[in-house]
Coordinates of C-alpha atoms in Angstrom, one line a residue:
K82 CA -73.7 56.1 22.7
I83 CA -71.9 53.1 22.9
Q84 CA -68.9 53.6 20.4
P85 CA -68.8 50.1 18.3
N86 CA -65.0 49.7 19.2
S87 CA -65.2 50.6 22.9
A88 CA -65.2 48.2 25.3
A89 CA -68.6 48.9 26.2
G90 CA -69.2 48.3 22.6
Y91 CA -68.0 45.1 22.4
Y92 CA -69.6 44.1 26.2
Y93 CA -73.4 44.9 24.7
L94 CA -72.5 43.2 21.6
A95 CA -71.7 40.3 23.5
K96 CA -74.8 40.9 26.0
L97 CA -77.2 41.3 22.3
G98 CA -75.3 37.6 21.6
E99 CA -76.0 35.9 25.0
I100 CA -79.7 37.1 24.4
K101 CA -80.3 34.9 20.9
L102 CA -77.9 32.1 22.2
N103 CA -78.1 28.8 21.4
L104 CA -75.1 26.2 23.1
K105 CA -75.9 24.3 20.0
D106 CA -74.5 27.3 18.0
E107 CA -71.1 26.6 18.1
Q108 CA -69.8 29.8 15.6
M109 CA -72.5 31.4 18.1
V110 CA -71.1 31.0 21.4
K111 CA -67.5 31.4 19.8
L112 CA -68.8 34.8 18.5
V113 CA -70.1 35.7 22.2
R114 CA -66.3 34.7 23.6
F115 CA -64.6 37.1 21.1
Y116 CA -66.8 40.2 22.0
Y117 CA -66.4 39.0 25.1
Q118 CA -62.1 38.3 24.3
Q119 CA -62.6 42.1 22.7
A120 CA -63.7 44.3 25.3
L121 CA -61.4 42.7 27.8
K122 CA -58.5 43.4 25.5
I123 CA -59.6 47.0 25.6
A124 CA -60.3 47.3 29.5
P125 CA -58.7 44.2 31.1
D126 CA -59.2 45.8 34.9
N127 CA -63.0 45.6 34.2
T128 CA -63.9 43.5 37.0
A129 CA -67.1 43.6 36.2
V130 CA -67.4 42.6 32.2
R131 CA -64.5 39.6 33.3
L132 CA -67.3 38.6 36.2
E133 CA -69.9 38.4 33.6
Y134 CA -67.8 36.7 30.7
A135 CA -66.2 34.4 33.5
R136 CA -70.5 34.1 34.3
F137 CA -70.9 33.6 30.7
L138 CA -68.4 30.2 30.4
V139 CA -69.6 28.1 32.9
V140 CA -72.5 28.7 30.4
S141 CA -70.7 27.8 27.5
N142 CA -69.3 24.7 30.1
K143 CA -65.7 25.7 30.0
V144 CA -65.3 26.2 34.6
D145 CA -61.8 25.6 34.6
Q146 CA -61.1 28.9 32.2
A147 CA -64.2 30.5 34.4
I148 CA -62.5 29.8 37.4
K149 CA -59.2 31.8 35.9
E150 CA -61.0 34.4 35.0
I151 CA -62.6 34.8 38.4
D152 CA -58.9 33.8 39.8
Q153 CA -57.2 37.2 37.9
I154 CA -61.0 39.9 39.3
L155 CA -59.5 38.3 42.8
K156 CA -56.1 39.7 41.7
L157 CA -57.7 42.9 40.9
E158 CA -60.5 43.5 43.1
P159 CA -60.1 40.9 46.8
S160 CA -62.4 41.8 48.1
N161 CA -65.0 41.2 45.1
L162 CA -67.5 39.5 47.3
Q163 CA -69.5 38.5 43.9
A164 CA -66.7 36.6 41.8
R165 CA -66.1 35.2 45.5
N166 CA -69.1 34.4 45.4
F167 CA -69.4 32.6 42.0
L168 CA -66.0 30.9 42.9
A169 CA -67.5 29.2 45.5
E170 CA -71.1 28.6 43.4
I171 CA -68.6 26.7 41.2
F172 CA -66.8 24.2 42.8
L173 CA -70.7 23.7 43.6
H174 CA -70.8 22.6 39.9
K175 CA -67.9 20.5 39.5
N176 CA -69.0 18.5 43.6
N177 CA -65.5 20.6 44.5
F178 CA -66.8 20.4 48.1
K179 CA -64.2 21.4 50.0
G180 CA -62.9 24.0 47.3
A181 CA -67.2 25.9 47.7
I182 CA -66.0 25.8 51.6
S183 CA -62.5 27.0 51.0
A184 CA -63.9 29.8 48.9
F185 CA -67.0 30.8 51.1
E186 CA -64.5 30.7 54.2
E187 CA -62.3 33.4 51.9
A188 CA -65.5 35.1 51.6
K189 CA -66.2 35.6 55.2
K190 CA -62.9 37.1 54.5
Y191 CA -64.9 40.6 53.5
E192 CA -67.9 40.0 54.9
K193 CA -69.4 42.6 57.5
D194 CA -71.7 40.3 59.0
T195 CA -71.3 36.5 58.0
I196 CA -74.0 34.5 59.2
D197 CA -75.1 33.9 54.8
T198 CA -72.0 32.1 54.3
D199 CA -72.2 29.7 57.3
I200 CA -75.3 28.8 56.1
K201 CA -74.1 27.5 52.9
I202 CA -70.8 26.3 54.3
A203 CA -73.2 24.5 57.0
I204 CA -75.7 23.0 54.1
I205 CA -72.9 21.9 52.3
Q206 CA -70.8 20.2 55.3
F207 CA -74.6 18.6 56.2
Q208 CA -75.0 17.2 52.8
T209 CA -71.8 15.6 52.6
G210 CA -72.2 13.5 55.4
M211 CA -70.4 15.9 57.2
I212 CA -73.5 16.0 60.3
E213 CA -71.8 17.2 63.4
D214 CA -69.6 19.6 61.8
A215 CA -72.7 20.7 60.7
E216 CA -74.5 21.1 63.4
K217 CA -71.8 22.4 65.3
K218 CA -72.2 25.5 63.1
L219 CA -75.3 25.8 63.1
K220 CA -75.8 25.5 67.1
E221 CA -73.0 28.9 67.1
L222 CA -75.0 30.8 65.3
V223 CA -78.1 30.1 66.3
L224 CA -76.6 31.2 70.1
K225 CA -75.9 35.0 67.7
S226 CA -78.8 35.3 66.2
P227 CA -81.7 33.4 67.6
G228 CA -84.3 34.9 65.6
N229 CA -83.3 33.7 62.4
P230 CA -86.0 31.1 60.5
K231 CA -83.1 29.7 58.5
I232 CA -80.5 28.8 61.5
N233 CA -83.7 27.3 63.4
Y234 CA -85.0 25.4 59.9
Y235 CA -81.8 23.9 58.5
L236 CA -80.8 23.3 62.2
A237 CA -84.3 21.5 63.2
S238 CA -83.4 19.5 60.2
I239 CA -80.9 17.9 61.1
L240 CA -81.8 16.7 64.5
A241 CA -84.5 15.7 62.2
S242 CA -82.5 13.0 60.4
N243 CA -81.1 12.4 64.0
N244 CA -83.9 11.2 65.2
Q245 CA -84.1 13.9 68.1
I246 CA -87.6 14.9 67.0
D247 CA -87.3 17.1 70.3
Q248 CA -84.9 19.2 70.5
S249 CA -85.7 19.4 66.7
L250 CA -89.5 20.9 67.5
Q251 CA -88.0 23.2 70.0
Y252 CA -86.2 24.8 66.8
I253 CA -89.3 25.2 64.5
N254 CA -91.0 27.0 67.8
N255 CA -88.2 29.4 67.6
I256 CA -89.2 29.9 63.9
R257 CA -92.9 30.6 64.8
S258 CA -92.4 32.7 67.1
T259 CA -90.2 34.8 65.2
D260 CA -91.6 34.4 61.5
D261 CA -95.2 32.6 61.2
L262 CA -94.5 32.8 57.2
F263 CA -91.3 31.0 56.6
V264 CA -93.3 28.3 54.5
E265 CA -90.7 26.1 54.7
S266 CA -91.2 25.8 58.4
R267 CA -94.9 25.3 58.7
F268 CA -94.5 22.0 56.5
L269 CA -92.0 20.9 58.4
A270 CA -93.2 21.4 62.2
V271 CA -96.5 19.8 60.0
Y272 CA -94.0 16.7 58.9
F273 CA -92.5 16.5 63.0
L274 CA -95.9 16.5 64.5
K275 CA -96.5 13.4 62.8
I276 CA -93.8 12.0 63.6
E277 CA -94.2 13.6 67.0
K278 CA -97.5 11.8 67.6
R279 CA -96.7 8.2 65.9
Y280 CA -93.4 8.0 68.4
T281 CA -96.0 9.2 71.5
D282 CA -99.3 6.5 70.5
S283 CA -95.8 3.8 69.4
Q284 CA -94.8 4.5 73.5
N285 CA -98.0 4.1 74.8
K286 CA -98.8 0.9 73.3
I287 CA -95.6 -0.1 75.6

């Protein structure tokens, strides 16, 4: 049974309020925020509740305050990867790409396997014009994990964007040989094969 004036009780009320939440209802938003604050007043070291509060703050457009809450979590639990990854997502939401990369790099220090995080960093680099950095990172990753479909897919995408079709198809074929169900690669392969055919046809006409 949840005690009404306990941290768990206030957290329950906050989550209940979120289910019914209409962000245009300022009174309800304030009430949910109050419940979270009361829960954290009683249990300030409860990082799980604080992380949920940070998520609520982002939804209710209090992003800077959410970052402060995550900073508090990381003071209590530096290895909290959920908080670190959420911080990176917040920076992306704010179009602070350098901040996002930095947050992901910090998260890597506490990860046993950093491949997924490195892929995220490479994607950010690619999308923000740091194409050489993204290509270099993905080529390093593919040496570590040659059968990883995501690495091959994104590396193929980057090479295709630079009109390096032959190299791009090489990585697509890597995916086919290891994971034929990776849907993106199959669509991408069709697209690349069309490009290759067009390129071959154009060369034959010369």
